[in-house]
Coordinates of C-alpha atoms and ligand atoms in Angstrom, one line a residue:
M1 CA 221.6 -127.0 -39.3
A2 CA 223.7 -123.9 -38.7
D3 CA 226.9 -123.4 -38.4
K4 CA 228.5 -124.0 -34.6
Y5 CA 231.3 -122.4 -33.1
D6 CA 232.9 -122.1 -29.8
V7 CA 233.4 -118.8 -30.3
I8 CA 232.0 -115.8 -32.5
V9 CA 232.8 -112.5 -31.7
I10 CA 231.4 -109.3 -33.8
G11 CA 233.6 -106.7 -34.3
A12 CA 237.6 -106.9 -36.0
G13 CA 238.6 -103.5 -33.9
P14 CA 241.4 -103.8 -31.3
A15 CA 238.7 -105.3 -28.8
G16 CA 237.6 -107.6 -31.3
Y17 CA 240.3 -109.4 -33.0
H18 CA 242.5 -109.3 -29.7
A19 CA 239.5 -111.5 -28.2
A20 CA 239.2 -113.7 -30.8
I21 CA 242.7 -114.0 -31.9
R22 CA 243.2 -115.4 -28.2
C23 CA 240.2 -117.3 -28.4
A24 CA 241.7 -119.5 -30.9
Q25 CA 245.0 -119.7 -29.4
L26 CA 243.2 -121.1 -26.6
G27 CA 242.0 -124.1 -29.1
L28 CA 238.3 -122.8 -29.6
K29 CA 236.9 -122.9 -32.8
T30 CA 236.3 -119.1 -33.4
A31 CA 234.9 -116.9 -36.3
C32 CA 234.6 -112.3 -36.1
I33 CA 232.6 -111.3 -38.1
D34 CA 233.3 -107.7 -39.7
K35 CA 232.0 -105.3 -41.8
S36 CA 234.3 -102.9 -42.5
L37 CA 236.1 -102.7 -46.0
G38 CA 238.9 -100.8 -46.8
E39 CA 239.3 -98.3 -49.8
D40 CA 239.5 -100.5 -52.9
G41 CA 236.2 -101.8 -51.3
K42 CA 238.0 -105.4 -49.3
P43 CA 237.2 -106.3 -45.8
A44 CA 239.5 -104.0 -43.9
Y45 CA 239.7 -105.4 -39.6
G46 CA 241.0 -103.3 -37.2
G47 CA 238.2 -101.5 -36.9
T48 CA 238.1 -97.7 -36.0
C49 CA 241.9 -97.5 -34.9
L50 CA 243.2 -98.7 -37.9
N51 CA 241.4 -97.7 -40.3
W52 CA 240.3 -94.5 -38.5
G53 CA 241.5 -93.6 -35.7
C54 CA 244.8 -94.2 -33.8
I55 CA 246.9 -95.5 -36.9
P56 CA 246.2 -93.0 -39.5
S57 CA 246.1 -89.6 -37.0
K58 CA 249.2 -91.3 -35.7
A59 CA 250.6 -90.9 -39.1
L60 CA 249.9 -87.9 -39.9
L61 CA 250.6 -86.3 -35.9
D62 CA 253.9 -87.5 -36.9
A63 CA 254.9 -86.4 -40.8
S64 CA 253.5 -83.0 -39.9
H65 CA 255.3 -83.1 -36.6
K66 CA 258.5 -84.0 -38.4
L67 CA 257.5 -80.6 -40.5
V68 CA 257.6 -78.2 -38.4
E69 CA 261.0 -80.2 -36.9
A70 CA 262.7 -79.7 -39.8
R71 CA 260.9 -76.0 -40.7
D72 CA 261.1 -74.0 -37.5
K73 CA 263.7 -76.1 -35.0
F74 CA 266.7 -77.6 -37.2
A75 CA 268.7 -75.0 -38.0
D76 CA 268.9 -74.3 -34.8
L77 CA 270.1 -77.9 -34.3
G78 CA 272.5 -76.5 -37.0
I79 CA 271.5 -78.4 -39.6
K80 CA 270.3 -76.6 -42.9
V81 CA 267.7 -77.7 -44.9
G82 CA 266.8 -75.1 -47.3
R83 CA 262.7 -74.4 -47.9
V84 CA 261.0 -76.7 -46.0
A85 CA 257.6 -77.8 -47.5
A86 CA 254.3 -80.2 -47.0
D87 CA 253.7 -82.5 -49.4
V88 CA 249.7 -83.9 -48.2
P89 CA 248.8 -86.0 -51.0
K90 CA 252.4 -87.5 -50.4
M91 CA 251.3 -88.0 -46.7
M92 CA 247.8 -89.3 -47.2
E93 CA 249.8 -91.7 -49.9
H94 CA 251.8 -92.5 -46.6
K95 CA 249.6 -93.0 -44.1
A96 CA 247.2 -95.2 -46.4
A97 CA 250.2 -97.5 -47.4
V98 CA 250.2 -97.7 -42.7
V99 CA 246.5 -98.6 -42.5
K100 CA 246.6 -101.1 -45.7
Q101 CA 249.7 -102.7 -43.8
L102 CA 247.8 -103.0 -41.2
T103 CA 244.6 -104.0 -41.5
S104 CA 246.0 -106.8 -44.0
G105 CA 248.3 -107.9 -40.9
V106 CA 245.1 -108.5 -38.6
A107 CA 243.7 -110.6 -42.1
G108 CA 247.6 -112.8 -42.1
L109 CA 246.9 -112.8 -37.9
F110 CA 243.2 -114.2 -38.5
K111 CA 244.5 -117.1 -40.7
A112 CA 247.7 -117.4 -39.0
N113 CA 246.0 -118.3 -35.8
G114 CA 242.8 -120.0 -37.2
V115 CA 240.0 -117.5 -37.1
E116 CA 237.8 -117.9 -39.2
D117 CA 237.0 -114.4 -40.8
L118 CA 233.1 -113.2 -41.8
P119 CA 233.0 -110.4 -43.9
G120 CA 229.3 -108.7 -43.4
T121 CA 227.1 -108.2 -40.3
G122 CA 226.6 -110.0 -37.4
K123 CA 223.0 -109.3 -35.6
L124 CA 222.4 -111.1 -32.0
L125 CA 219.6 -113.6 -31.4
A126 CA 218.3 -115.4 -28.6
N127 CA 220.4 -118.1 -26.9
R128 CA 223.4 -117.1 -28.4
K129 CA 222.5 -117.3 -31.5
V130 CA 223.8 -114.9 -34.5
E131 CA 223.1 -113.9 -37.6
Y132 CA 225.4 -113.6 -40.4
T133 CA 225.0 -111.6 -43.5
P134 CA 227.4 -111.4 -46.1
H135 CA 228.2 -108.1 -48.3
E136 CA 226.9 -110.3 -51.0
G137 CA 224.5 -113.3 -50.4
D138 CA 222.4 -114.4 -47.8
S139 CA 221.8 -114.4 -44.3
R140 CA 222.1 -117.4 -42.3
T141 CA 222.3 -118.5 -38.8
L142 CA 225.2 -119.0 -37.0
E143 CA 224.9 -120.9 -33.2
A144 CA 228.3 -120.4 -30.7
E145 CA 228.4 -121.7 -26.9
S146 CA 230.3 -118.0 -26.5
V147 CA 229.4 -114.5 -28.8
I148 CA 231.6 -111.8 -27.6
L149 CA 229.8 -108.2 -28.8
A150 CA 232.4 -105.4 -30.0
P151 CA 231.1 -103.5 -32.5
G152 CA 233.0 -100.1 -31.2
S153 CA 231.7 -96.4 -31.3
V154 CA 231.1 -93.6 -33.9
P155 CA 231.3 -89.9 -34.2
V156 CA 228.4 -88.1 -32.0
E157 CA 226.5 -85.7 -34.8
I158 CA 225.0 -82.7 -32.9
D159 CA 221.8 -80.6 -34.9
A160 CA 223.6 -77.5 -35.1
A161 CA 226.7 -78.9 -37.2
P162 CA 225.0 -81.8 -39.1
M163 CA 227.9 -83.4 -41.6
D164 CA 227.9 -83.3 -44.6
G165 CA 230.9 -84.9 -45.7
Q166 CA 232.2 -82.2 -47.1
Y167 CA 232.5 -78.7 -45.6
I168 CA 231.5 -80.3 -42.4
L169 CA 233.7 -83.1 -41.5
D170 CA 233.7 -85.9 -38.9
S171 CA 237.1 -87.1 -37.6
T172 CA 237.6 -89.6 -40.5
G173 CA 237.0 -86.7 -43.0
A174 CA 239.5 -84.3 -41.3
L175 CA 242.1 -87.6 -42.3
E176 CA 241.2 -87.3 -44.8
M177 CA 241.4 -83.7 -46.8
E178 CA 243.7 -83.4 -49.5
K179 CA 245.4 -80.5 -49.1
A180 CA 245.7 -77.4 -46.0
P181 CA 242.5 -75.6 -46.0
K182 CA 243.4 -72.1 -45.4
T183 CA 241.0 -71.7 -42.2
V184 CA 240.1 -75.2 -39.8
G185 CA 237.1 -74.8 -37.3
V186 CA 237.2 -77.5 -35.0
I187 CA 234.2 -77.9 -32.8
G188 CA 235.2 -79.5 -29.1
A189 CA 238.6 -79.0 -27.5
G190 CA 238.6 -82.8 -26.5
V191 CA 241.8 -85.3 -27.5
I192 CA 240.3 -85.6 -31.1
G193 CA 239.7 -81.8 -31.6
L194 CA 243.4 -81.1 -30.5
E195 CA 245.5 -84.1 -32.5
L196 CA 244.0 -83.3 -36.1
G197 CA 243.7 -79.4 -35.3
S198 CA 247.8 -80.0 -34.6
V199 CA 248.3 -81.8 -37.7
W200 CA 245.8 -79.3 -39.7
S201 CA 247.8 -75.9 -38.1
R202 CA 250.8 -77.9 -38.7
L203 CA 250.6 -78.1 -42.0
G204 CA 249.2 -74.8 -42.9
S205 CA 245.6 -73.9 -42.0
E206 CA 244.6 -71.1 -39.5
V207 CA 242.3 -73.4 -37.0
V208 CA 239.8 -71.9 -34.5
M209 CA 238.7 -74.3 -32.0
L210 CA 235.3 -73.8 -29.9
E211 CA 235.1 -75.5 -27.2
A212 CA 231.7 -75.8 -25.2
L213 CA 233.3 -76.1 -21.4
D214 CA 235.2 -73.0 -19.6
D215 CA 238.2 -75.5 -18.1
F216 CA 240.7 -76.8 -20.5
L217 CA 240.9 -80.6 -20.5
P218 CA 238.8 -81.3 -17.0
Q219 CA 240.3 -84.8 -17.2
V220 CA 244.4 -83.6 -16.8
D221 CA 245.9 -82.6 -14.1
R222 CA 245.1 -78.5 -13.5
R223 CA 248.4 -77.1 -13.8
L224 CA 249.4 -79.3 -16.7
A225 CA 246.5 -78.5 -18.9
Q226 CA 247.4 -74.7 -17.9
D227 CA 250.9 -75.3 -19.3
A228 CA 249.4 -77.6 -22.3
L229 CA 247.0 -74.8 -22.8
R230 CA 249.6 -72.1 -23.6
T231 CA 251.6 -74.2 -25.3
F232 CA 249.1 -74.9 -28.1
R233 CA 248.1 -71.4 -27.9
K234 CA 251.9 -70.5 -28.6
Q235 CA 251.5 -72.7 -31.7
G236 CA 248.8 -71.3 -33.1
L237 CA 245.5 -73.2 -32.1
D238 CA 242.7 -70.9 -31.3
I239 CA 241.7 -72.6 -28.7
R240 CA 238.6 -70.1 -27.8
L241 CA 236.8 -71.4 -24.3
G242 CA 233.4 -72.0 -22.7
T243 CA 231.8 -71.1 -27.0
R244 CA 228.3 -72.5 -27.4
V245 CA 228.0 -73.4 -31.3
T246 CA 224.2 -72.8 -31.8
G247 CA 224.1 -73.4 -36.1
T248 CA 226.7 -73.8 -38.9
E249 CA 225.3 -72.6 -42.7
V250 CA 227.2 -73.9 -46.0
K251 CA 227.8 -70.1 -48.2
N252 CA 229.8 -69.6 -50.9
R253 CA 232.3 -72.7 -49.9
K254 CA 232.6 -71.7 -46.8
V255 CA 230.8 -72.8 -43.4
E256 CA 229.2 -70.4 -41.9
V257 CA 229.5 -70.8 -37.6
S258 CA 226.9 -69.2 -35.1
Y259 CA 228.2 -69.3 -31.5
K260 CA 228.2 -67.8 -28.2
D261 CA 230.6 -66.7 -25.5
K262 CA 230.9 -64.3 -22.6
E263 CA 230.7 -61.0 -24.8
G264 CA 227.5 -63.0 -27.0
D265 CA 226.7 -63.6 -30.0
Q266 CA 229.5 -64.8 -32.3
T267 CA 230.7 -65.5 -36.4
L268 CA 232.8 -67.4 -37.5
K269 CA 233.7 -68.4 -41.0
V270 CA 236.1 -71.1 -42.7
D271 CA 237.0 -73.2 -45.3
R272 CA 235.9 -76.5 -42.8
L273 CA 234.8 -77.6 -40.2
I274 CA 235.6 -80.5 -38.0
V275 CA 233.0 -81.9 -35.9
A276 CA 235.4 -83.7 -32.4
V277 CA 232.3 -83.3 -29.2
G278 CA 232.8 -87.3 -28.8
R279 CA 231.6 -90.4 -29.4
R280 CA 228.9 -92.6 -28.9
P281 CA 228.3 -96.5 -28.7
F282 CA 227.4 -98.4 -31.9
T283 CA 224.6 -100.8 -31.5
D284 CA 222.1 -100.0 -34.6
G285 CA 220.9 -103.7 -35.9
L286 CA 223.0 -105.2 -33.6
L287 CA 220.8 -106.7 -30.9
S288 CA 217.8 -108.3 -31.7
A289 CA 214.8 -107.2 -29.3
D290 CA 214.8 -110.9 -27.8
C291 CA 218.1 -111.4 -27.4
G292 CA 218.6 -110.2 -23.8
V293 CA 221.1 -108.0 -24.1
N294 CA 220.2 -104.9 -22.2
L295 CA 221.9 -101.2 -22.9
D296 CA 222.4 -98.7 -19.9
E297 CA 221.2 -94.8 -20.1
R298 CA 224.2 -94.0 -21.9
G299 CA 223.5 -96.7 -24.6
F300 CA 226.7 -98.3 -23.5
I301 CA 225.7 -102.5 -23.5
Y302 CA 225.2 -103.4 -19.8
V303 CA 228.2 -105.4 -18.1
N304 CA 230.1 -106.1 -15.0
D305 CA 233.5 -106.0 -14.5
L306 CA 233.9 -108.9 -16.6
C307 CA 232.7 -107.9 -19.2
V308 CA 229.9 -110.0 -18.7
T309 CA 226.0 -109.3 -20.0
D310 CA 222.9 -109.7 -19.0
A311 CA 222.5 -112.5 -21.7
P312 CA 224.4 -115.8 -20.7
G313 CA 227.3 -116.5 -22.3
V314 CA 227.6 -113.4 -24.1
Y315 CA 230.4 -110.7 -23.1
A316 CA 230.6 -107.0 -24.3
V317 CA 234.2 -105.7 -24.6
G318 CA 235.7 -101.9 -26.0
D319 CA 233.8 -99.1 -26.6
V320 CA 230.4 -100.0 -26.3
V321 CA 230.5 -100.8 -23.0
R322 CA 232.1 -98.4 -20.0
G323 CA 234.9 -96.8 -19.4
P324 CA 237.1 -94.6 -21.2
M325 CA 237.3 -95.0 -25.4
L326 CA 240.5 -96.3 -25.8
A327 CA 241.7 -98.9 -28.4
H328 CA 244.3 -100.8 -25.6
K329 CA 241.5 -100.8 -22.7
G330 CA 239.5 -102.6 -25.6
M331 CA 242.4 -105.1 -26.2
E332 CA 242.9 -105.6 -22.9
E333 CA 239.5 -106.6 -22.0
G334 CA 239.1 -108.6 -25.1
L335 CA 241.8 -110.8 -23.6
M336 CA 240.2 -111.2 -20.5
V337 CA 237.1 -112.7 -21.9
A338 CA 238.8 -115.2 -23.9
E339 CA 241.1 -115.9 -21.5
R340 CA 238.0 -116.2 -18.7
I341 CA 236.1 -118.4 -21.4
T342 CA 238.4 -121.1 -21.1
G343 CA 238.2 -121.1 -17.3
R344 CA 241.0 -118.5 -16.0
K345 CA 240.8 -115.7 -13.8
P346 CA 241.9 -112.6 -15.1
V347 CA 240.7 -108.9 -14.5
V348 CA 241.2 -105.9 -16.2
N349 CA 242.5 -103.2 -13.7
Y350 CA 240.1 -100.2 -14.5
D351 CA 242.6 -98.1 -11.8
A352 CA 245.6 -97.8 -14.3
V353 CA 244.3 -97.4 -18.2
P354 CA 247.1 -94.8 -19.1
S355 CA 245.4 -91.4 -21.4
V356 CA 247.5 -89.9 -24.4
I357 CA 247.0 -87.3 -26.2
Y358 CA 249.5 -87.0 -29.0
T359 CA 249.5 -83.4 -29.2
H360 CA 253.5 -82.2 -29.0
P361 CA 254.5 -81.9 -26.2
E362 CA 252.3 -85.5 -25.5
I363 CA 250.0 -85.2 -22.2
A364 CA 250.0 -88.6 -20.8
W365 CA 248.7 -89.6 -17.5
V366 CA 247.7 -92.8 -15.5
G367 CA 245.9 -93.1 -11.9
R368 CA 244.4 -90.4 -10.0
S369 CA 245.5 -86.3 -10.3
E370 CA 246.5 -83.8 -7.1
D371 CA 243.6 -82.0 -8.3
E372 CA 241.3 -85.1 -8.0
L373 CA 242.3 -86.4 -4.8
K374 CA 242.1 -83.5 -2.9
R375 CA 238.2 -82.8 -5.1
S376 CA 237.5 -86.5 -3.1
G377 CA 238.9 -85.3 0.8
D378 CA 241.9 -87.8 0.2
A379 CA 245.2 -87.0 1.4
C380 CA 248.2 -87.2 -1.2
Q381 CA 252.0 -85.8 -1.8
V382 CA 253.6 -84.8 -5.1
G383 CA 257.2 -84.5 -6.8
S384 CA 257.3 -82.8 -10.0
F385 CA 260.2 -82.6 -12.2
P386 CA 260.7 -80.3 -15.2
F387 CA 261.5 -81.7 -18.6
A388 CA 263.6 -78.3 -18.4
A389 CA 266.1 -79.4 -15.9
S390 CA 266.6 -82.7 -18.0
G391 CA 269.9 -82.9 -19.6
R392 CA 268.9 -85.2 -22.2
A393 CA 265.3 -82.7 -22.7
L394 CA 267.6 -79.9 -23.6
A395 CA 270.2 -81.9 -25.5
A396 CA 267.2 -82.3 -28.1
A397 CA 265.8 -79.1 -27.9
D398 CA 263.1 -80.2 -27.0
A399 CA 262.9 -79.2 -23.4
E400 CA 259.0 -78.3 -22.4
G401 CA 256.5 -79.9 -19.3
S402 CA 257.1 -81.6 -16.7
V403 CA 256.5 -84.7 -14.8
K404 CA 254.3 -85.5 -12.2
V405 CA 253.7 -88.6 -10.0
V406 CA 251.3 -88.9 -7.3
T407 CA 251.8 -90.6 -3.9
D408 CA 249.6 -91.9 -1.0
P409 CA 251.1 -90.6 2.4
E410 CA 250.9 -93.3 4.1
T411 CA 252.1 -96.2 1.8
D412 CA 254.2 -93.7 -0.6
R413 CA 252.2 -96.3 -3.2
I414 CA 252.2 -94.2 -6.9
L415 CA 248.4 -93.2 -7.3
G416 CA 249.0 -91.1 -10.8
M417 CA 251.9 -89.7 -12.7
Q418 CA 250.5 -86.5 -15.6
I419 CA 253.3 -85.7 -18.1
F420 CA 253.3 -82.7 -20.4
G421 CA 256.3 -83.1 -22.3
P422 CA 258.7 -85.3 -25.4
Q423 CA 257.9 -88.7 -25.3
A424 CA 254.4 -88.7 -22.6
S425 CA 253.4 -91.3 -24.2
E426 CA 256.7 -93.6 -24.1
L427 CA 257.2 -93.1 -20.4
I428 CA 254.0 -93.8 -18.7
A429 CA 254.7 -96.9 -19.9
Q430 CA 256.3 -96.3 -16.4
A431 CA 254.0 -95.2 -13.9
V432 CA 251.6 -98.2 -15.7
I433 CA 253.9 -101.2 -14.7
G434 CA 254.8 -99.5 -10.9
M435 CA 251.3 -99.2 -9.9
E436 CA 250.2 -102.9 -11.4
F437 CA 253.4 -103.8 -8.9
S438 CA 252.0 -101.1 -5.9
A439 CA 255.5 -99.8 -6.7
S440 CA 256.0 -96.5 -4.2
A441 CA 257.8 -93.4 -5.1
E442 CA 261.2 -94.8 -3.2
D443 CA 260.9 -97.8 -5.7
F444 CA 261.3 -95.3 -8.5
G445 CA 263.9 -92.9 -6.3
L446 CA 265.9 -96.7 -5.6
T447 CA 265.8 -97.4 -9.3
M448 CA 268.9 -96.6 -11.5
F449 CA 267.9 -95.0 -15.0
A450 CA 269.7 -94.7 -17.9
H451 CA 271.6 -91.5 -18.2
P452 CA 271.2 -89.6 -20.0
T453 CA 267.5 -90.5 -21.1
L454 CA 264.0 -88.8 -20.7
S455 CA 262.8 -91.1 -18.3
E456 CA 265.5 -90.1 -15.4
A457 CA 262.4 -86.9 -15.1
V458 CA 260.3 -89.7 -14.2
H459 CA 263.1 -90.9 -11.4
E460 CA 263.5 -87.2 -10.5
A461 CA 259.1 -86.5 -9.7
A462 CA 260.0 -89.3 -7.6
L463 CA 262.6 -88.2 -6.0
A464 CA 261.0 -85.2 -5.5
V465 CA 258.4 -86.6 -3.7
H466 CA 260.5 -86.9 -0.5
G467 CA 262.5 -83.3 -1.4
H468 CA 265.1 -85.6 -2.9
A469 CA 265.5 -84.1 -6.3
I470 CA 268.5 -83.7 -7.6
H471 CA 268.1 -81.3 -10.2
V472 CA 265.6 -79.2 -9.0
A473 CA 265.4 -77.5 -5.7
S474 CA 263.7 -79.8 -3.7
R475 CA 259.7 -79.5 -1.9
K476 CA 260.5 -79.4 1.4
R477 CA 256.8 -79.6 2.2
N478 CA 257.3 -83.4 1.2
K479 CA 260.3 -84.2 2.9
K480 CA 259.9 -87.2 5.3
K481 CA 261.1 -86.7 8.4
Ligands
LIG501 P1 236.1 -99.9 -33.2 O1 237.4 -100.3 -33.1 O2 235.4 -99.2 -33.4 O3 235.5 -101.6 -34.0 C1 234.3 -102.2 -34.4 C2 234.3 -102.7 -35.5 O4 232.9 -103.9 -35.4 C3 234.0 -101.7 -36.7 O5 235.7 -102.7 -37.7 C4 232.8 -102.1 -36.8 O6 232.7 -101.6 -38.2 C5 232.5 -103.6 -36.5 N1 231.1 -103.4 -36.3 C6 230.2 -102.7 -35.5 N2 229.3 -103.5 -35.6 C7 229.1 -104.4 -36.4 C8 228.0 -105.7 -36.8 N3 227.1 -105.3 -36.2 N4 228.6 -106.1 -38.0 C9 229.8 -106.6 -38.0 N5 230.5 -105.7 -37.6 C10 229.6 -104.7 -37.3 N6 242.4 -94.8 -29.0 C11 243.4 -95.0 -28.4 O7 243.7 -95.9 -28.0 N7 244.6 -94.3 -29.2 C12 244.7 -93.5 -29.8 O8 245.3 -93.4 -30.0 C13 243.4 -93.1 -30.3 N8 243.0 -92.4 -31.6 C14 241.9 -92.4 -32.5 C15 242.2 -91.4 -33.3 C16 240.4 -90.6 -33.9 C17 240.5 -89.9 -34.8 C18 239.8 -91.3 -33.8 C19 237.9 -91.7 -33.7 C20 239.6 -92.8 -31.8 C21 240.9 -93.1 -31.8 N9 241.0 -93.1 -30.9 C22 242.5 -93.5 -29.6 C23 240.0 -94.2 -30.3 C24 240.1 -96.0 -31.0 O9 240.5 -95.8 -31.9 C25 239.3 -96.9 -30.3 O10 238.6 -96.6 -28.3 C26 238.7 -98.7 -30.9 O11 238.8 -98.5 -32.2 C27 237.5 -99.0 -30.5 O12 238.0 -100.5 -30.4 P2 236.3 -101.0 -30.6 O13 236.8 -102.6 -30.8 O14 235.8 -101.1 -29.1 O15 236.0 -100.6 -31.7
LIG502 P1 236.2 -86.3 -26.4 O1 235.0 -86.4 -25.4 O2 237.8 -85.8 -25.7 O3 235.8 -84.5 -26.3 C1 235.0 -84.1 -27.0 C2 235.0 -82.6 -26.8 O4 233.9 -81.8 -27.0 C3 235.1 -82.0 -25.2 O5 235.9 -81.3 -24.4 C4 233.4 -81.5 -24.7 O6 233.7 -80.7 -23.8 C5 233.5 -80.7 -26.1 N1 231.6 -80.4 -26.3 C6 231.0 -81.9 -26.4 N2 230.0 -81.4 -27.3 C7 230.4 -79.7 -27.5 C8 229.8 -78.7 -28.4 N3 228.4 -79.0 -29.0 N4 230.3 -77.5 -28.9 C9 231.4 -77.9 -28.3 N5 232.5 -78.5 -27.5 C10 231.3 -79.4 -27.7 O7 235.5 -86.8 -27.6 P2 236.8 -86.7 -29.0 O8 237.4 -86.1 -28.8 O9 235.3 -86.2 -29.9 O10 237.0 -88.3 -28.6 C11 236.3 -88.9 -28.5 C12 236.9 -90.3 -28.1 O11 237.9 -91.2 -28.7 C13 237.1 -90.6 -27.1 O12 236.7 -91.3 -25.5 C14 239.0 -90.3 -26.8 O13 239.0 -91.3 -26.0 C15 238.5 -91.1 -28.0 N6 239.9 -90.9 -28.6 C16 241.3 -91.0 -28.4 C17 242.2 -90.6 -28.3 C18 244.3 -91.7 -28.0 O14 243.8 -92.2 -27.2 N7 244.7 -89.8 -28.2 C19 242.3 -90.2 -29.7 C20 241.2 -90.4 -30.0 C21 240.2 -89.9 -30.2

């Protein structure tokens, strides 16, 4: 007789563990299968995000940013610290400790909420049956009323630069280097490339980034992307756009990268090469031929807006389905599915998914940008405010960048917000909340913000939509009649 559950979740990344915990909270008998193991060989729940993604990268980004502040900025603020140096092994220890704390935390949450954790591999069979293979021991068949697939994603590999785990690394390898190599090449100037390129550049490596596209960060507002490109180049990232990597060779403990650009054939020699050209949905070994779940043409599990697959009672959430590959998007999908299984009716608002690149300054955006609206022929109004006019940003000597608010000229509703600046990751939440509540630029303008705060830049950008910003010259073209 098969073990029976109300819900089986496959994958304990952010999408899967949120789904599992919420199902258990709602009174469902829930099991969660996950195959990840930590450095100690024990189950390490939390998926890519906690083990090899969001959290370890932010531990290194925060530590390396503090190093740069202490080294290059403190003296200007009247703080003498003497010689400042990186201790990379210690940074890695800090990162590992945070990861361990959080992955054990998920195991604790499973226990506290009554989720049965099943370390090992899960495979979906027909009729909501799941083959569970523990790390040690024989497979057995489980049954459930509902199955939630949350197997996540893995790095894309390219033939021109096959990963070898020693010289040519994916993001996981790039988070684990024991010391800063003298030279680092990065293929792809996207989110991972910029974050990990920043880490190693701050820790002393010369970093060259080879990006295939001619445009830098095409998903970001053009002006902010140009500002960011200028800043990152000034910080030392050698970002080369419009380059096509044609091959790599490891010779004498160096990686020789061949690439083409406008000028013709080029070569670059680096100590380590990081490949960061995107991620792909991971479904290897997950689906039996007769399980009824279909993939789309790009290999994502095909689902509708409610994360329902083509197999009755089977859902899929997170990186393995369409939409941005972001932890918080997967978390919300996991929660939505859990609630819908128990008859509630929430939906995920895919128009208000915030994105953040954790460089310094950070880049954050939500909703639609001015360029995007113009491209689709839709009218919009914009208001901008530079951090150079923010008292708090100046006081902190961290006043680069700006906030841009985009609104509908008919209704004044906020359609999007883009920020390049200090703590953009925190500030963007204001736009997300505003958009969830259909707020207008006027609503933001009439709201009181504490002074002095960086949030005032959001307030002023909203005021600027109608030419009412106080601390910058007004933009007359948006002035209300
Ligand atoms: P995953 O986190 O990939 O988890 C899937 C889990 O399922 C894994 O543990 C996997 O081992 C397991 N699994 C897969 N198949 C099976 C199977 N058949 N049986 C059992 N277990 C299985 N996103 C952000 O929002 N913010 C960030 O700052 C951020 N930083 C990132 C930095 C890096 C370097 C990387 C690589 C990613 C980053 N991301 C970030 C993306 C984020 O990590 C992912 O969007 C998120 O982890 C996806 O969650 P998920 O639950 O869908 O899948
Ligand atoms: P990405 O799509 O952000 O960037 C990949 C970049 O590589 C693109 O600019 C692309 O044009 C370029 N590229 C692709 N093929 C190339 C080639 N052959 N040569 C040169 N350049 C090439 O992907 P990523 O940076 O690998 O990140 C993967 C996913 O992980 C993203 O979807 C992202 O959302 C997620 N992630 C999020 C965060 C965050 O939220 N802060 C951080 C890291 C990763």
